[in-house]
């Protein structure tokens, strides 16, 4: 069934049907519901090209990744975000356009997308401490949602973030309560805003308890299994090795587990580990009992929510910004225990 046939079935114009399915605000809610119900009953899926011609939209959302960060494309965290966002795009008949660009070429890519009209909006990934993309997207008028936050002014932009400061403070407090005092932090690149906030949560918890922060027990870099392994291996063979680790991703925590195993240590008994982002579609954290204690927040759910907000802002361009900061859950697993005797 094509758009014309489906429209005739409903007694509506093709433009009205396309706008109802696309979420345009000028379509009455009653009409929108009528079209949505009929589309489900008749298994109608509109042709994207026809929808684009009828609505004047590209029916596509852009995600721009610089080559310096193209490891994110095979990172389960990034893949889970795209899977969540993709569910919302598909339901609204939108395409996802993933553009990989040369380092430093992101701003040009955004300008080109705006000038060619190839996308209706943008999801901004990995906001940085020194962030330039938000101002540019404001200037060129492309609707956007940031996954995370950036310390920029004005702050009136759409975002969905996890309370990284509180998450890492809670994780550090847990280990301090268990008697640990030599607690290592394995973090992402601290040019990224989320990593800076995580470090701040860790440092604030140590400071509040009068525990000295040790730079030799802090690592920042790509959150890979190999980096987790190398950083933990180097720290564990030092003269004053850590008795616990706080790690910014489950993938990195697996590297810590491998390093501990290689020198005969048992996770949860000889050394404790708390990780973040353990809820990934194809990389689980155990079943009945979690392998790792974790601060958990669903990346897939964040992808869905960012997509929902962006599509709503495309349909309602004058609406107030949506700004959501999610709490993480502290999940107790088998990887934490009391600090071992000195």
Short mmCIF file of C-alpha atoms in Angstrom, two decimals:
data_model
loop_
_atom_site.label_atom_id
_atom_site.label_comp_id
_atom_site.label_asym_id
_atom_site.label_seq_id
_atom_site.Cartn_x
_atom_site.Cartn_y
_atom_site.Cartn_z
CA UNK A 1 0.00 0.00 0.00
CA UNK A 2 1.44 3.36 -1.01
CA UNK A 3 0.86 6.78 0.58
CA UNK A 4 -1.89 7.74 -1.86
CA UNK A 5 -3.83 4.52 -1.26
CA UNK A 6 -3.43 4.74 2.51
CA UNK A 7 -4.55 8.38 2.49
CA UNK A 8 -7.65 7.55 0.42
CA UNK A 9 -8.50 4.77 2.86
CA UNK A 10 -8.53 7.31 5.70
CA UNK A 11 -10.20 10.08 3.70
CA UNK A 12 -7.24 12.40 4.32
CA UNK A 13 -4.74 14.14 2.07
CA UNK A 14 -1.28 12.55 1.62
CA UNK A 15 0.30 15.65 3.17
CA UNK A 16 -1.85 15.36 6.31
CA UNK A 17 -0.99 11.65 6.68
CA UNK A 18 2.74 12.31 6.26
CA UNK A 19 2.66 15.16 8.74
CA UNK A 20 0.67 13.09 11.25
CA UNK A 21 3.20 10.24 11.07
CA UNK A 22 6.08 12.72 11.23
CA UNK A 23 4.83 14.36 14.43
CA UNK A 24 4.13 17.82 13.06
CA UNK A 25 2.52 20.04 15.74
CA UNK A 26 -0.16 21.53 13.46
CA UNK A 27 -1.87 18.13 13.04
CA UNK A 28 -4.72 17.63 15.50
CA UNK A 29 -4.10 14.99 18.15
CA UNK A 30 -7.28 13.15 17.15
CA UNK A 31 -6.05 12.94 13.54
CA UNK A 32 -2.59 11.83 14.66
CA UNK A 33 -4.07 8.98 16.72
CA UNK A 34 -6.39 7.95 13.88
CA UNK A 35 -3.47 7.72 11.43
CA UNK A 36 -1.22 5.86 13.90
CA UNK A 37 -3.92 3.26 14.68
CA UNK A 38 -4.68 2.72 10.99
CA UNK A 39 -0.97 2.38 10.16
CA UNK A 40 -0.64 -0.42 12.74
CA UNK A 41 -3.83 -2.16 11.60
CA UNK A 42 -2.81 -2.12 7.93
CA UNK A 43 0.92 -2.63 8.57
CA UNK A 44 1.60 0.59 6.67
CA UNK A 45 5.17 1.84 6.56
CA UNK A 46 5.58 5.09 4.63
CA UNK A 47 8.17 5.47 1.92
CA UNK A 48 10.84 7.75 3.33
CA UNK A 49 11.38 9.57 0.07
CA UNK A 50 7.66 10.27 -0.26
CA UNK A 51 7.48 11.36 3.37
CA UNK A 52 10.40 13.70 2.84
CA UNK A 53 8.74 15.30 -0.21
CA UNK A 54 5.44 15.68 1.64
CA UNK A 55 6.86 17.10 4.86
CA UNK A 56 9.85 19.06 3.61
CA UNK A 57 12.10 17.16 6.01
CA UNK A 58 15.12 14.98 5.39
CA UNK A 59 13.69 12.28 7.70
CA UNK A 60 17.21 11.61 8.99
CA UNK A 61 19.23 12.27 12.15
CA UNK A 62 22.99 12.85 12.07
CA UNK A 63 25.70 11.39 14.31
CA UNK A 64 29.21 12.71 13.58
CA UNK A 65 32.29 10.82 14.82
CA UNK A 66 35.87 12.09 14.29
CA UNK A 67 38.48 9.52 13.26
CA UNK A 68 40.37 10.11 16.53
CA UNK A 69 37.35 8.60 18.27
CA UNK A 70 36.36 6.01 15.67
CA UNK A 71 37.11 3.26 18.19
CA UNK A 72 33.73 4.30 19.59
CA UNK A 73 32.06 2.70 16.58
CA UNK A 74 33.05 -0.77 17.87
CA UNK A 75 32.65 0.12 21.54
CA UNK A 76 29.66 -1.72 23.07
CA UNK A 77 28.70 1.47 24.95
CA UNK A 78 28.36 3.49 21.73
CA UNK A 79 26.64 0.58 19.99
CA UNK A 80 24.07 0.32 22.80
CA UNK A 81 23.33 4.05 22.54
CA UNK A 82 22.75 3.79 18.78
CA UNK A 83 20.56 0.72 19.27
CA UNK A 84 18.34 2.65 21.67
CA UNK A 85 18.17 5.73 19.47
CA UNK A 86 17.55 3.57 16.41
CA UNK A 87 14.41 2.08 17.98
CA UNK A 88 12.90 5.57 18.21
CA UNK A 89 14.03 6.63 14.74
CA UNK A 90 12.55 3.51 13.15
CA UNK A 91 9.20 4.01 14.88
CA UNK A 92 9.07 7.60 13.57
CA UNK A 93 10.24 6.60 10.05
CA UNK A 94 13.62 8.34 10.42
CA UNK A 95 17.00 7.20 9.13
CA UNK A 96 20.22 7.34 11.15
CA UNK A 97 23.18 8.87 9.31
CA UNK A 98 26.58 8.08 10.83
CA UNK A 99 29.32 10.30 9.45
CA UNK A 100 33.00 9.59 10.19
CA UNK A 101 35.14 12.68 9.57
CA UNK A 102 38.80 13.63 9.82
CA UNK A 103 40.05 14.96 13.15
CA UNK A 104 39.13 18.61 13.57
CA UNK A 105 36.58 18.41 10.76
CA UNK A 106 33.41 18.02 12.84
CA UNK A 107 32.35 21.65 12.59
CA UNK A 108 32.62 21.62 8.81
CA UNK A 109 30.51 18.43 8.75
CA UNK A 110 27.77 20.10 10.79
CA UNK A 111 27.78 23.15 8.50
CA UNK A 112 27.54 20.93 5.43
CA UNK A 113 24.64 18.94 6.90
CA UNK A 114 22.79 22.18 7.64
CA UNK A 115 23.46 23.73 4.21
CA UNK A 116 22.47 20.62 2.25
CA UNK A 117 19.47 19.81 4.46
CA UNK A 118 20.61 16.18 4.69
CA UNK A 119 19.50 15.82 8.33
CA UNK A 120 16.77 17.31 10.51
CA UNK A 121 18.79 17.19 13.72
CA UNK A 122 21.99 16.08 15.43
CA UNK A 123 22.95 13.99 18.45
CA UNK A 124 26.18 15.37 19.97
CA UNK A 125 28.39 12.66 21.48
CA UNK A 126 31.19 12.97 24.01
CA UNK A 127 30.96 16.64 25.08
CA UNK A 128 34.35 18.04 25.98
CA UNK A 129 35.60 20.40 28.65
CA UNK A 130 36.34 22.91 25.87
CA UNK A 131 33.25 22.46 23.70
CA UNK A 132 32.70 24.34 20.41
CA UNK A 133 29.98 22.28 18.74
CA UNK A 134 27.09 23.57 20.84
CA UNK A 135 27.60 27.22 19.88
CA UNK A 136 27.95 26.27 16.21
CA UNK A 137 24.75 24.20 16.18
CA UNK A 138 22.90 27.10 17.81
CA UNK A 139 24.22 29.47 15.13
CA UNK A 140 23.33 27.30 12.13
CA UNK A 141 19.91 26.43 13.54
CA UNK A 142 20.09 22.63 13.55
CA UNK A 143 18.07 21.07 16.40
CA UNK A 144 20.35 18.98 18.62
CA UNK A 145 20.52 16.98 21.83
CA UNK A 146 23.73 16.37 23.77
CA UNK A 147 24.41 12.95 25.28
CA UNK A 148 26.13 14.30 28.38
CA UNK A 149 26.79 17.90 29.39
CA UNK A 150 29.40 20.52 28.66
CA UNK A 151 30.45 23.53 30.77
CA UNK A 152 29.37 26.14 28.21
CA UNK A 153 27.35 29.35 28.44
CA UNK A 154 24.49 29.83 27.92
CA UNK A 155 23.36 26.47 29.26
CA UNK A 156 19.98 26.47 27.48
CA UNK A 157 20.46 23.36 25.35
CA UNK A 158 18.87 19.89 25.39
CA UNK A 159 20.81 17.13 27.12
CA UNK A 160 20.53 13.77 28.85
CA UNK A 161 23.30 12.93 31.29
CA UNK A 162 24.14 10.72 34.26
CA UNK A 163 25.13 12.36 37.53
CA UNK A 164 28.75 11.29 37.13
CA UNK A 165 29.98 13.24 40.16
CA UNK A 166 27.50 11.56 42.49
CA UNK A 167 28.00 8.14 40.91
CA UNK A 168 31.75 8.16 41.49
CA UNK A 169 31.46 9.71 44.91
CA UNK A 170 29.11 6.91 45.95
CA UNK A 171 31.47 4.29 44.51
CA UNK A 172 34.43 5.79 46.38
CA UNK A 173 32.44 6.08 49.61
CA UNK A 174 31.50 2.40 49.37
CA UNK A 175 35.15 1.38 49.17
CA UNK A 176 36.11 3.77 51.98
CA UNK A 177 33.37 2.24 54.13
CA UNK A 178 34.92 -1.18 53.46
CA UNK A 179 38.23 0.09 54.88
CA UNK A 180 40.09 0.75 51.62
CA UNK A 181 42.45 3.72 51.60
CA UNK A 182 44.60 3.03 48.53
CA UNK A 183 41.90 3.38 45.88
CA UNK A 184 42.88 3.71 42.22
CA UNK A 185 40.85 5.53 39.56
CA UNK A 186 40.96 4.28 35.96
CA UNK A 187 39.17 6.94 33.96
CA UNK A 188 38.42 8.04 30.41
CA UNK A 189 40.24 10.90 28.70
CA UNK A 190 39.80 13.90 30.99
CA UNK A 191 39.34 16.27 28.05
CA UNK A 192 35.88 14.67 28.06
CA UNK A 193 33.40 16.29 30.41
CA UNK A 194 32.07 13.01 31.82
CA UNK A 195 35.59 11.92 32.82
CA UNK A 196 36.30 15.24 34.56
CA UNK A 197 33.07 14.91 36.55
CA UNK A 198 33.92 11.34 37.52
CA UNK A 199 37.34 12.40 38.76
CA UNK A 200 35.73 15.22 40.76
CA UNK A 201 33.39 12.74 42.47
CA UNK A 202 36.28 10.44 43.35
CA UNK A 203 38.46 13.28 44.66
CA UNK A 204 35.66 14.86 46.69
CA UNK A 205 34.95 11.55 48.47
CA UNK A 206 38.62 11.05 49.35
CA UNK A 207 38.97 14.65 50.54
CA UNK A 208 35.87 14.43 52.74
CA UNK A 209 37.40 11.43 54.55
CA UNK A 210 40.84 12.96 54.87
CA UNK A 211 42.40 10.41 52.49
CA UNK A 212 45.29 11.71 50.42
CA UNK A 213 44.80 11.65 46.65
CA UNK A 214 47.69 9.86 44.95
CA UNK A 215 48.44 10.75 41.32
CA UNK A 216 50.28 7.42 40.90
CA UNK A 217 46.94 5.67 41.44
CA UNK A 218 45.12 7.65 38.74
CA UNK A 219 44.97 6.79 35.03
CA UNK A 220 43.17 8.52 32.17
CA UNK A 221 42.92 7.33 28.59
CA UNK A 222 40.89 5.26 26.18
CA UNK A 223 38.57 2.95 28.11
CA UNK A 224 39.78 -0.30 26.56
CA UNK A 225 40.41 -3.71 28.12
CA UNK A 226 44.10 -3.42 27.29
CA UNK A 227 44.45 -0.04 29.00
CA UNK A 228 42.66 -1.39 32.05
CA UNK A 229 45.05 -4.34 32.11
CA UNK A 230 48.22 -2.27 31.66
CA UNK A 231 47.27 0.41 34.18
CA UNK A 232 46.25 -2.13 36.84
CA UNK A 233 49.29 -4.28 36.17
CA UNK A 234 51.64 -1.32 36.67
CA UNK A 235 49.92 -0.22 39.89
CA UNK A 236 49.61 -3.70 41.42
CA UNK A 237 53.35 -4.42 41.23
CA UNK A 238 54.28 -1.08 42.81
CA UNK A 239 55.63 -0.64 46.35
CA UNK A 240 52.22 0.48 47.68
CA UNK A 241 49.67 -1.19 45.41
CA UNK A 242 46.00 -0.23 45.51
CA UNK A 243 43.59 -2.46 47.38
CA UNK A 244 40.70 -1.27 45.25
CA UNK A 245 39.91 0.17 41.81
CA UNK A 246 37.13 2.43 40.55
CA UNK A 247 36.85 1.96 36.78
CA UNK A 248 34.95 4.01 34.20
CA UNK A 249 33.71 1.12 32.06
CA UNK A 250 33.00 -2.59 32.25
CA UNK A 251 35.41 -3.23 29.38
CA UNK A 252 38.24 -1.59 31.31
CA UNK A 253 37.25 -3.48 34.49
CA UNK A 254 37.78 -6.75 32.62
CA UNK A 255 41.37 -5.64 32.04
CA UNK A 256 41.78 -5.02 35.78
CA UNK A 257 40.42 -8.50 36.46
CA UNK A 258 42.96 -10.02 34.05
CA UNK A 259 45.86 -8.12 35.63
CA UNK A 260 44.87 -9.25 39.13
CA UNK A 261 44.47 -12.86 38.00
CA UNK A 262 47.91 -12.86 36.37
CA UNK A 263 49.62 -12.17 39.71
CA UNK A 264 47.46 -14.56 41.69
CA UNK A 265 45.00 -12.09 43.25
CA UNK A 266 41.30 -12.84 43.70
CA UNK A 267 38.85 -10.06 42.86
CA UNK A 268 36.59 -9.33 45.81
CA UNK A 269 39.01 -10.81 48.33
CA UNK A 270 42.52 -9.51 47.62
CA UNK A 271 41.51 -6.49 45.57
CA UNK A 272 38.11 -4.83 45.07
CA UNK A 273 36.69 -3.35 41.86
CA UNK A 274 33.72 -1.04 41.24
CA UNK A 275 32.86 -0.27 37.62
CA UNK A 276 30.47 1.99 35.72
CA UNK A 277 28.27 1.29 32.66
CA UNK A 278 27.86 -2.45 33.25
CA UNK A 279 24.41 -2.68 31.60
CA UNK A 280 25.28 -3.47 27.97
CA UNK A 281 23.25 -5.50 25.52
CA UNK A 282 25.98 -7.89 24.36
CA UNK A 283 28.36 -7.73 27.31
CA UNK A 284 26.69 -8.80 30.52
CA UNK A 285 27.72 -8.48 34.16
CA UNK A 286 26.72 -11.97 35.28
CA UNK A 287 23.18 -13.24 35.69
CA UNK A 288 21.83 -14.03 39.18
CA UNK A 289 24.76 -12.42 40.99
CA UNK A 290 26.64 -9.57 39.26
CA UNK A 291 30.32 -10.25 38.66
CA UNK A 292 31.22 -6.61 39.33
CA UNK A 293 29.85 -4.12 41.81
CA UNK A 294 28.73 -1.25 39.58
CA UNK A 295 27.15 2.15 39.28
CA UNK A 296 24.57 1.32 36.62
CA UNK A 297 22.69 3.49 34.14
CA UNK A 298 21.28 2.13 30.89
CA UNK A 299 23.07 3.58 27.86
CA UNK A 300 20.38 2.12 25.60
CA UNK A 301 17.69 3.95 27.56
CA UNK A 302 19.74 7.16 27.20
CA UNK A 303 19.84 6.62 23.43
CA UNK A 304 16.08 6.21 23.33
CA UNK A 305 15.50 9.32 25.43
CA UNK A 306 17.89 11.51 23.42
CA UNK A 307 16.13 10.45 20.22
CA UNK A 308 12.68 11.14 21.70
CA UNK A 309 13.70 14.63 22.79
CA UNK A 310 15.30 15.43 19.44
CA UNK A 311 12.30 14.33 17.38
CA UNK A 312 10.03 16.36 19.66
CA UNK A 313 12.25 19.44 19.21
CA UNK A 314 12.18 18.99 15.44
CA UNK A 315 8.38 18.95 15.59
CA UNK A 316 8.16 21.76 18.19
CA UNK A 317 11.12 24.08 17.52
CA UNK A 318 10.07 26.77 20.00
CA UNK A 319 9.73 24.50 23.03
CA UNK A 320 11.82 24.99 26.17
CA UNK A 321 15.00 22.89 26.44
CA UNK A 322 14.79 19.47 28.07
CA UNK A 323 17.61 18.83 30.55
CA UNK A 324 17.70 15.49 32.36
CA UNK A 325 20.32 14.29 34.85
CA UNK A 326 19.81 10.64 35.72
CA UNK A 327 20.81 8.94 38.95
CA UNK A 328 22.73 5.68 38.63
CA UNK A 329 21.92 2.60 40.67
CA UNK A 330 24.60 1.11 42.94
CA UNK A 331 24.57 -2.62 42.18
CA UNK A 332 26.39 -4.89 44.62
CA UNK A 333 28.36 -7.71 43.00
CA UNK A 334 31.08 -10.18 43.85
CA UNK A 335 33.98 -7.83 43.10
CA UNK A 336 34.03 -5.89 46.39
CA UNK A 337 34.95 -6.83 49.91
CA UNK A 338 36.73 -5.49 53.02
CA UNK A 339 40.22 -4.12 52.60
CA UNK A 340 42.76 -6.92 53.12
CA UNK A 341 45.12 -6.76 56.11
CA UNK A 342 48.18 -4.60 55.49
#
